[in-house]
PDB file of C-alpha atoms in Angstrom:
ATOM      1  CA  MET A  25      19.354 -27.558  24.240  1.00 79.00           C
ATOM      2  CA  THR A  26      20.639 -30.152  22.175  1.00 84.00           C
ATOM      3  CA  GLY A  27      21.607 -32.211  25.526  1.00 85.00           C
ATOM      4  CA  LEU A  28      18.053 -31.941  26.291  1.00 89.00           C
ATOM      5  CA  ILE A  29      17.208 -33.162  22.333  1.00 91.00           C
ATOM      6  CA  PHE A  30      19.788 -35.962  23.151  1.00 92.00           C
ATOM      7  CA  LEU A  31      18.077 -36.585  26.650  1.00 92.00           C
ATOM      8  CA  ALA A  32      14.618 -36.782  25.523  1.00 93.00           C
ATOM      9  CA  ALA A  33      15.294 -39.362  23.521  1.00 94.00           C
ATOM     10  CA  ALA A  34      17.397 -41.519  25.868  1.00 94.00           C
ATOM     11  CA  ILE A  35      14.050 -41.525  28.173  1.00 95.00           C
ATOM     12  CA  ALA A  36      12.188 -42.186  25.403  1.00 94.00           C
ATOM     13  CA  MET A  37      14.735 -45.631  24.478  1.00 93.00           C
ATOM     14  CA  MET A  38      14.581 -46.351  28.093  1.00 93.00           C
ATOM     15  CA  THR A  39      10.749 -45.978  28.170  1.00 94.00           C
ATOM     16  CA  ALA A  40      10.364 -48.517  25.247  1.00 93.00           C
ATOM     17  CA  LEU A  41      12.681 -51.227  26.938  1.00 91.00           C
ATOM     18  CA  ALA A  42      10.489 -50.798  30.280  1.00 90.00           C
ATOM     19  CA  GLY A  43       7.324 -51.705  27.864  1.00 88.00           C
ATOM     20  CA  TYR A  44       5.560 -48.088  27.491  1.00 91.00           C
ATOM     21  CA  ARG A  45       5.320 -47.873  24.016  1.00 91.00           C
ATOM     22  CA  GLY A  46       2.873 -44.952  23.464  1.00 92.00           C
ATOM     23  CA  VAL A  47       4.994 -43.016  26.495  1.00 94.00           C
ATOM     24  CA  ALA A  48       7.935 -43.424  24.487  1.00 94.00           C
ATOM     25  CA  ILE A  49       6.626 -42.602  20.752  1.00 94.00           C
ATOM     26  CA  GLY A  50       5.527 -39.535  22.679  1.00 95.00           C
ATOM     27  CA  LEU A  51       8.817 -38.178  23.905  1.00 93.00           C
ATOM     28  CA  PHE A  52      10.654 -39.010  20.703  1.00 93.00           C
ATOM     29  CA  GLY A  53       7.720 -36.678  19.255  1.00 94.00           C
ATOM     30  CA  VAL A  54       8.891 -34.326  21.559  1.00 94.00           C
ATOM     31  CA  SER A  55      12.584 -34.595  21.086  1.00 93.00           C
ATOM     32  CA  ALA A  56      11.944 -34.494  17.236  1.00 93.00           C
ATOM     33  CA  VAL A  57       9.926 -31.880  16.770  1.00 94.00           C
ATOM     34  CA  ALA A  58      12.572 -29.803  19.385  1.00 92.00           C
ATOM     35  CA  ALA A  59      15.566 -30.951  17.161  1.00 92.00           C
ATOM     36  CA  VAL A  60      13.348 -29.305  14.097  1.00 92.00           C
ATOM     37  CA  LEU A  61      12.953 -26.575  15.676  1.00 91.00           C
ATOM     38  CA  TRP A  62      16.435 -26.190  16.850  1.00 88.00           C
ATOM     39  CA  LEU A  63      17.737 -26.997  13.379  1.00 88.00           C
ATOM     40  CA  ASP A  64      15.328 -24.100  11.881  1.00 87.00           C
ATOM     41  CA  ARG A  65      17.257 -21.664  14.322  1.00 84.00           C
ATOM     42  CA  TYR A  66      20.676 -22.570  13.098  1.00 80.00           C
ATOM     43  CA  MET A  67      19.588 -22.542   9.357  1.00 81.00           C
ATOM     44  CA  THR A  68      20.167 -19.165   9.179  1.00 77.00           C
ATOM     45  CA  GLU A  69      23.121 -18.807   6.919  1.00 73.00           C
ATOM     46  CA  PRO A  70      22.475 -17.997   3.213  1.00 74.00           C
ATOM     47  CA  LEU A  71      23.440 -20.331   0.470  1.00 73.00           C
ATOM     48  CA  LYS A  72      25.837 -19.379  -1.939  1.00 72.00           C
ATOM     49  CA  LEU A  73      24.911 -21.848  -4.646  1.00 69.00           C
ATOM     50  CA  SER A  74      25.337 -19.377  -7.714  1.00 65.00           C
ATOM     51  CA  PHE A  75      29.741 -19.122  -9.186  1.00 60.00           C
TER      52      PHE A  75
ATOM     53  CA  MET B 252      12.532 -64.219   7.275  1.00 71.00           C
ATOM     54  CA  GLY B 253      11.677 -62.702  10.552  1.00 77.00           C
ATOM     55  CA  GLN B 254      14.742 -63.948  12.503  1.00 83.00           C
ATOM     56  CA  LEU B 255      16.611 -62.131   9.813  1.00 86.00           C
ATOM     57  CA  VAL B 256      14.954 -59.030   9.823  1.00 87.00           C
ATOM     58  CA  ARG B 257      14.736 -59.057  13.547  1.00 88.00           C
ATOM     59  CA  LEU B 258      18.911 -59.682  13.169  1.00 89.00           C
ATOM     60  CA  GLY B 259      18.903 -56.537  10.404  1.00 92.00           C
ATOM     61  CA  ASN B 260      16.979 -54.043  12.987  1.00 92.00           C
ATOM     62  CA  ALA B 261      19.355 -55.190  15.675  1.00 93.00           C
ATOM     63  CA  ALA B 262      22.405 -54.635  13.072  1.00 94.00           C
ATOM     64  CA  GLY B 263      20.613 -51.227  12.252  1.00 94.00           C
ATOM     65  CA  ALA B 264      20.825 -50.346  15.843  1.00 93.00           C
ATOM     66  CA  ALA B 265      23.991 -51.405  16.503  1.00 94.00           C
ATOM     67  CA  ALA B 266      25.500 -49.351  13.283  1.00 95.00           C
ATOM     68  CA  ILE B 267      23.708 -46.033  14.783  1.00 94.00           C
ATOM     69  CA  ALA B 268      25.388 -46.712  18.114  1.00 94.00           C
ATOM     70  CA  VAL B 269      29.008 -47.424  16.470  1.00 94.00           C
ATOM     71  CA  ILE B 270      28.325 -44.422  13.736  1.00 93.00           C
ATOM     72  CA  LEU B 271      27.586 -42.143  17.470  1.00 93.00           C
ATOM     73  CA  LEU B 272      31.091 -43.741  18.697  1.00 92.00           C
ATOM     74  CA  ILE B 273      32.979 -43.138  15.907  1.00 91.00           C
ATOM     75  CA  ALA B 274      31.813 -39.349  15.913  1.00 90.00           C
ATOM     76  CA  PHE B 275      33.107 -39.301  19.714  1.00 86.00           C
ATOM     77  CA  GLY B 276      36.207 -40.817  18.393  1.00 88.00           C
ATOM     78  CA  LEU B 277      37.306 -38.330  16.275  1.00 87.00           C
ATOM     79  CA  GLN B 278      36.019 -35.414  18.052  1.00 86.00           C
ATOM     80  CA  PHE B 279      38.528 -36.406  20.558  1.00 86.00           C
ATOM     81  CA  GLY B 280      40.937 -38.112  18.198  1.00 84.00           C
ATOM     82  CA  LEU B 281      40.943 -34.853  15.700  1.00 81.00           C
ATOM     83  CA  LYS B 282      40.118 -32.355  19.054  1.00 81.00           C
ATOM     84  CA  GLU B 283      37.636 -31.281  16.873  1.00 82.00           C
ATOM     85  CA  LEU B 284      34.513 -29.803  18.706  1.00 84.00           C
ATOM     86  CA  PRO B 285      31.515 -30.588  16.737  1.00 83.00           C
ATOM     87  CA  CYS B 286      29.182 -27.713  15.726  1.00 86.00           C
ATOM     88  CA  PRO B 287      25.687 -26.961  16.788  1.00 85.00           C
ATOM     89  CA  LEU B 288      24.781 -28.438  12.836  1.00 88.00           C
ATOM     90  CA  CYS B 289      26.971 -31.943  13.382  1.00 89.00           C
ATOM     91  CA  ASN B 290      25.611 -32.228  16.858  1.00 89.00           C
ATOM     92  CA  LEU B 291      22.106 -31.945  14.637  1.00 92.00           C
ATOM     93  CA  GLN B 292      22.669 -34.428  12.838  1.00 94.00           C
ATOM     94  CA  ARG B 293      24.047 -36.942  15.636  1.00 94.00           C
ATOM     95  CA  ALA B 294      20.726 -36.482  16.951  1.00 94.00           C
ATOM     96  CA  ALA B 295      19.034 -37.554  13.542  1.00 95.00           C
ATOM     97  CA  PHE B 296      21.082 -40.175  13.723  1.00 95.00           C
ATOM     98  CA  VAL B 297      19.681 -40.972  17.239  1.00 95.00           C
ATOM     99  CA  LEU B 298      16.220 -40.440  16.180  1.00 94.00           C
ATOM    100  CA  CYS B 299      16.693 -43.361  13.296  1.00 94.00           C
ATOM    101  CA  GLY B 300      18.430 -45.731  16.132  1.00 94.00           C
ATOM    102  CA  PHE B 301      14.913 -45.036  18.066  1.00 94.00           C
ATOM    103  CA  GLY B 302      12.627 -47.064  15.275  1.00 94.00           C
ATOM    104  CA  PHE B 303      14.790 -49.803  15.508  1.00 94.00           C
ATOM    105  CA  LEU B 304      14.985 -50.363  19.077  1.00 94.00           C
ATOM    106  CA  LEU B 305      10.760 -50.326  18.962  1.00 93.00           C
ATOM    107  CA  ASN B 306      11.140 -52.881  16.270  1.00 92.00           C
ATOM    108  CA  LEU B 307      13.283 -55.437  18.505  1.00 91.00           C
ATOM    109  CA  ARG B 308      11.227 -54.081  21.670  1.00 90.00           C
ATOM    110  CA  PHE B 309       7.407 -54.547  20.291  1.00 90.00           C
ATOM    111  CA  GLY B 310       8.221 -56.499  16.904  1.00 87.00           C
ATOM    112  CA  ILE B 311       8.283 -55.152  13.134  1.00 89.00           C
ATOM    113  CA  GLN B 312       5.613 -52.844  12.569  1.00 90.00           C
ATOM    114  CA  PRO B 313       5.474 -50.118   9.874  1.00 91.00           C
ATOM    115  CA  LEU B 314       4.907 -47.620  12.075  1.00 93.00           C
ATOM    116  CA  HIS B 315       8.929 -48.203  13.967  1.00 93.00           C
ATOM    117  CA  TYR B 316      10.199 -47.818  10.363  1.00 94.00           C
ATOM    118  CA  GLY B 317       8.257 -44.657   9.863  1.00 95.00           C
ATOM    119  CA  LEU B 318       9.858 -42.811  13.045  1.00 95.00           C
ATOM    120  CA  THR B 319      13.370 -44.038  11.910  1.00 95.00           C
ATOM    121  CA  LEU B 320      12.831 -42.958   8.073  1.00 96.00           C
ATOM    122  CA  LEU B 321      11.639 -39.728   9.558  1.00 95.00           C
ATOM    123  CA  GLY B 322      14.807 -39.204  11.933  1.00 95.00           C
ATOM    124  CA  ALA B 323      16.458 -40.219   8.342  1.00 95.00           C
ATOM    125  CA  LEU B 324      14.884 -37.387   6.695  1.00 96.00           C
ATOM    126  CA  PHE B 325      16.014 -34.963   9.298  1.00 95.00           C
ATOM    127  CA  GLY B 326      19.651 -35.692   8.660  1.00 95.00           C
ATOM    128  CA  LEU B 327      19.198 -35.747   4.875  1.00 95.00           C
ATOM    129  CA  VAL B 328      18.041 -31.777   5.580  1.00 95.00           C
ATOM    130  CA  ALA B 329      20.410 -31.428   8.706  1.00 93.00           C
ATOM    131  CA  SER B 330      23.539 -32.608   6.595  1.00 93.00           C
ATOM    132  CA  GLY B 331      22.533 -31.177   2.894  1.00 93.00           C
ATOM    133  CA  PHE B 332      22.202 -27.944   4.233  1.00 90.00           C
ATOM    134  CA  GLN B 333      25.563 -27.951   5.521  1.00 89.00           C
ATOM    135  CA  ALA B 334      27.217 -29.682   2.401  1.00 89.00           C
ATOM    136  CA  LEU B 335      25.519 -26.666   0.577  1.00 88.00           C
ATOM    137  CA  LEU B 336      27.101 -24.173   3.060  1.00 85.00           C
ATOM    138  CA  TYR B 337      30.094 -24.993   1.791  1.00 83.00           C
ATOM    139  CA  ILE B 338      29.932 -26.514  -2.000  1.00 80.00           C
ATOM    140  CA  ALA B 339      31.064 -23.378  -3.849  1.00 76.00           C
ATOM    141  CA  PRO B 340      34.909 -23.718  -5.155  1.00 74.00           C
ATOM    142  CA  GLY B 341      36.966 -21.538  -2.567  1.00 72.00           C
ATOM    143  CA  THR B 342      34.815 -21.724   0.642  1.00 74.00           C
ATOM    144  CA  ALA B 343      36.110 -22.977   3.576  1.00 73.00           C
ATOM    145  CA  ALA B 344      35.014 -26.164   4.735  1.00 74.00           C
ATOM    146  CA  HIS B 345      34.218 -26.996   8.474  1.00 75.00           C
ATOM    147  CA  GLY B 346      36.900 -29.377   9.898  1.00 75.00           C
ATOM    148  CA  ALA B 347      39.015 -31.716   8.688  1.00 77.00           C
ATOM    149  CA  PRO B 348      38.265 -34.412   5.869  1.00 80.00           C
ATOM    150  CA  VAL B 349      38.119 -38.140   6.730  1.00 80.00           C
ATOM    151  CA  LEU B 350      38.677 -40.861   4.002  1.00 87.00           C
ATOM    152  CA  GLY B 351      38.661 -37.925   1.666  1.00 84.00           C
ATOM    153  CA  LEU B 352      35.102 -36.586   2.744  1.00 86.00           C
ATOM    154  CA  HIS B 353      33.971 -34.006   5.418  1.00 88.00           C
ATOM    155  CA  LEU B 354      31.868 -35.564   8.458  1.00 90.00           C
ATOM    156  CA  TYR B 355      28.681 -33.505   7.247  1.00 90.00           C
ATOM    157  CA  THR B 356      29.069 -35.314   3.454  1.00 91.00           C
ATOM    158  CA  TRP B 357      29.513 -38.618   5.627  1.00 93.00           C
ATOM    159  CA  SER B 358      26.291 -38.090   7.213  1.00 94.00           C
ATOM    160  CA  LEU B 359      24.466 -36.834   4.231  1.00 95.00           C
ATOM    161  CA  LEU B 360      25.507 -40.514   2.664  1.00 96.00           C
ATOM    162  CA  LEU B 361      24.451 -42.606   5.793  1.00 95.00           C
ATOM    163  CA  SER B 362      21.312 -40.842   5.970  1.00 95.00           C
ATOM    164  CA  PHE B 363      20.762 -42.100   2.261  1.00 96.00           C
ATOM    165  CA  ALA B 364      22.058 -45.501   3.230  1.00 96.00           C
ATOM    166  CA  VAL B 365      19.893 -45.769   6.286  1.00 96.00           C
ATOM    167  CA  ILE B 366      16.416 -44.975   3.836  1.00 96.00           C
ATOM    168  CA  ALA B 367      17.818 -47.621   1.345  1.00 96.00           C
ATOM    169  CA  PHE B 368      18.417 -50.652   4.678  1.00 95.00           C
ATOM    170  CA  VAL B 369      14.717 -49.564   5.766  1.00 95.00           C
ATOM    171  CA  ALA B 370      13.349 -50.117   2.359  1.00 94.00           C
ATOM    172  CA  VAL B 371      15.118 -53.568   2.146  1.00 93.00           C
ATOM    173  CA  LEU B 372      13.893 -54.419   5.320  1.00 92.00           C
ATOM    174  CA  MET B 373      10.369 -53.249   4.972  1.00 91.00           C
ATOM    175  CA  ILE B 374      10.158 -55.272   1.472  1.00 90.00           C
ATOM    176  CA  PHE B 375      11.620 -58.615   3.910  1.00 87.00           C
ATOM    177  CA  SER B 376       9.051 -57.675   6.958  1.00 83.00           C
ATOM    178  CA  GLY B 377       6.080 -59.404   5.729  1.00 74.00           C
ATOM    179  CA  ARG B 378       3.199 -58.682   7.293  1.00 71.00           C
ATOM    180  CA  PRO B 379       3.294 -56.396  10.725  1.00 69.00           C
ATOM    181  CA  GLU B 380       3.604 -58.535  14.260  1.00 66.00           C
ATOM    182  CA  HIS B 381       0.535 -57.491  15.666  1.00 62.00           C
ATOM    183  CA  HIS B 382      -0.703 -60.477  16.748  1.00 61.00           C
ATOM    184  CA  ASN B 383       1.941 -60.659  19.157  1.00 65.00           C
ATOM    185  CA  THR B 384       1.654 -60.024  22.808  1.00 69.00           C
ATOM    186  CA  ASP B 385       4.016 -57.613  24.547  1.00 67.00           C
ATOM    187  CA  HIS B 386       5.025 -60.774  26.610  1.00 69.00           C
ATOM    188  CA  GLN B 387       6.058 -62.786  23.424  1.00 71.00           C
ATOM    189  CA  THR B 388       7.536 -59.707  22.032  1.00 71.00           C
ATOM    190  CA  ALA B 389       9.561 -58.945  25.157  1.00 71.00           C
ATOM    191  CA  LEU B 390      10.846 -62.611  25.517  1.00 71.00           C
ATOM    192  CA  ARG B 391      12.186 -62.378  21.892  1.00 75.00           C
ATOM    193  CA  PHE B 392      14.154 -59.130  23.319  1.00 76.00           C
ATOM    194  CA  ARG B 393      17.411 -60.763  24.414  1.00 78.00           C
ATOM    195  CA  GLY B 394      20.804 -61.541  23.105  1.00 85.00           C
ATOM    196  CA  VAL B 395      22.441 -59.348  20.265  1.00 86.00           C
ATOM    197  CA  SER B 396      19.027 -57.248  20.379  1.00 85.00           C
ATOM    198  CA  ARG B 397      19.288 -56.148  23.751  1.00 89.00           C
ATOM    199  CA  LEU B 398      22.866 -56.077  23.154  1.00 91.00           C
ATOM    200  CA  ALA B 399      22.362 -53.504  20.327  1.00 91.00           C
ATOM    201  CA  ALA B 400      19.690 -51.564  22.491  1.00 92.00           C
ATOM    202  CA  TYR B 401      21.410 -50.902  25.045  1.00 94.00           C
ATOM    203  CA  LEU B 402      24.799 -49.680  23.279  1.00 93.00           C
ATOM    204  CA  LEU B 403      22.423 -47.322  21.461  1.00 93.00           C
ATOM    205  CA  ILE B 404      20.895 -45.732  24.591  1.00 94.00           C
ATOM    206  CA  ALA B 405      24.564 -45.762  26.035  1.00 94.00           C
ATOM    207  CA  ALA B 406      25.792 -44.001  22.509  1.00 93.00           C
ATOM    208  CA  THR B 407      22.622 -41.214  23.115  1.00 93.00           C
ATOM    209  CA  LEU B 408      23.137 -40.743  26.926  1.00 93.00           C
ATOM    210  CA  ALA B 409      27.168 -40.003  26.122  1.00 92.00           C
ATOM    211  CA  ASN B 410      25.878 -37.699  23.214  1.00 90.00           C
ATOM    212  CA  ALA B 411      23.411 -35.616  26.154  1.00 91.00           C
ATOM    213  CA  ALA B 412      26.496 -35.635  28.377  1.00 90.00           C
ATOM    214  CA  ASN B 413      28.775 -34.271  25.977  1.00 88.00           C
ATOM    215  CA  SER B 414      25.905 -31.447  24.271  1.00 86.00           C
ATOM    216  CA  PHE B 415      25.772 -30.015  27.904  1.00 87.00           C
ATOM    217  CA  LEU B 416      28.998 -30.167  28.494  1.00 86.00           C
ATOM    218  CA  LEU B 417      30.031 -28.503  25.179  1.00 84.00           C
ATOM    219  CA  CYS B 418      27.102 -26.006  24.753  1.00 83.00           C
ATOM    220  CA  GLY B 419      25.694 -25.817  28.593  1.00 80.00           C
ATOM    221  CA  PRO B 420      21.930 -25.337  29.023  1.00 76.00           C
ATOM    222  CA  ALA B 421      21.311 -22.770  25.743  1.00 75.00           C
ATOM    223  CA  GLU B 422      22.827 -21.623  22.987  1.00 76.00           C
ATOM    224  CA  CYS B 423      25.976 -22.940  21.419  1.00 76.00           C
ATOM    225  CA  SER B 424      28.585 -21.008  19.588  1.00 74.00           C
ATOM    226  CA  ASP B 425      28.549 -21.780  16.239  1.00 72.00           C
ATOM    227  CA  ASN B 426      32.124 -22.377  15.668  1.00 75.00           C
ATOM    228  CA  PRO B 427      32.818 -23.813  19.397  1.00 74.00           C
ATOM    229  CA  THR B 428      36.709 -23.715  20.531  1.00 75.00           C
ATOM    230  CA  SER B 429      36.432 -25.008  24.176  1.00 77.00           C
ATOM    231  CA  TYR B 430      33.567 -26.223  26.358  1.00 79.00           C
ATOM    232  CA  TRP B 431      31.140 -24.834  27.923  1.00 79.00           C
ATOM    233  CA  ILE B 432      32.235 -26.518  31.481  1.00 77.00           C
ATOM    234  CA  SER B 433      35.845 -25.504  31.157  1.00 76.00           C
ATOM    235  CA  LYS B 434      34.563 -22.060  32.257  1.00 77.00           C
ATOM    236  CA  TYR B 435      33.914 -23.177  35.560  1.00 79.00           C
ATOM    237  CA  LEU B 436      36.388 -25.617  35.832  1.00 77.00           C
ATOM    238  CA  PRO B 437      40.101 -24.341  38.061  1.00 77.00           C
ATOM    239  CA  SER B 438      42.753 -24.092  35.227  1.00 67.00           C
TER     240      SER B 438
END
């Protein structure tokens, strides 16, 4: 899944270089939302903050 | 001043690419495979680099800086969470320290640095370059700017390949000890 996030970001960058800013920002949004959802999936371990 | 800000954005994109390449170097040098949170911190840097790249290609605009700041905030959350996981005394940390700090701590500091850097660039940016045509901005996208953009894209694609080889198409283990692809390679 992280590989797909990187891939979407790379395609967004290449799309931007080709001059399609709207599409690039859309792809950026997709990869950013996927990254946030994936982070939420891994933020399960409880923090041991009191010692 | 515009030239200086453009150079700053090129330096930002190149710095993000160098950070990603250093992470690669440490991965192979120290033979430590990145954990899922570590990979997400790398993704955060890629998201930061995207805003710099848009500034180089389409001209300086607040929207592009906003995207970089969102990437940096994501990096702060991912690295901050991992730093807090190991903050209690006696808790085993993840990975070997580099120059006295663990990589997630470096990631936390670098995310703050990106925010500070963008703040400085925004102060010196002046008015947005909305008035320029795409042809004008495309003409200025050459030399160092183009090199920095290509370097960033290459580093992002390398990370995509690395993540796929490490985790495969699905979920990565919390503490990977071998590459996913190694299961399918003859030993």
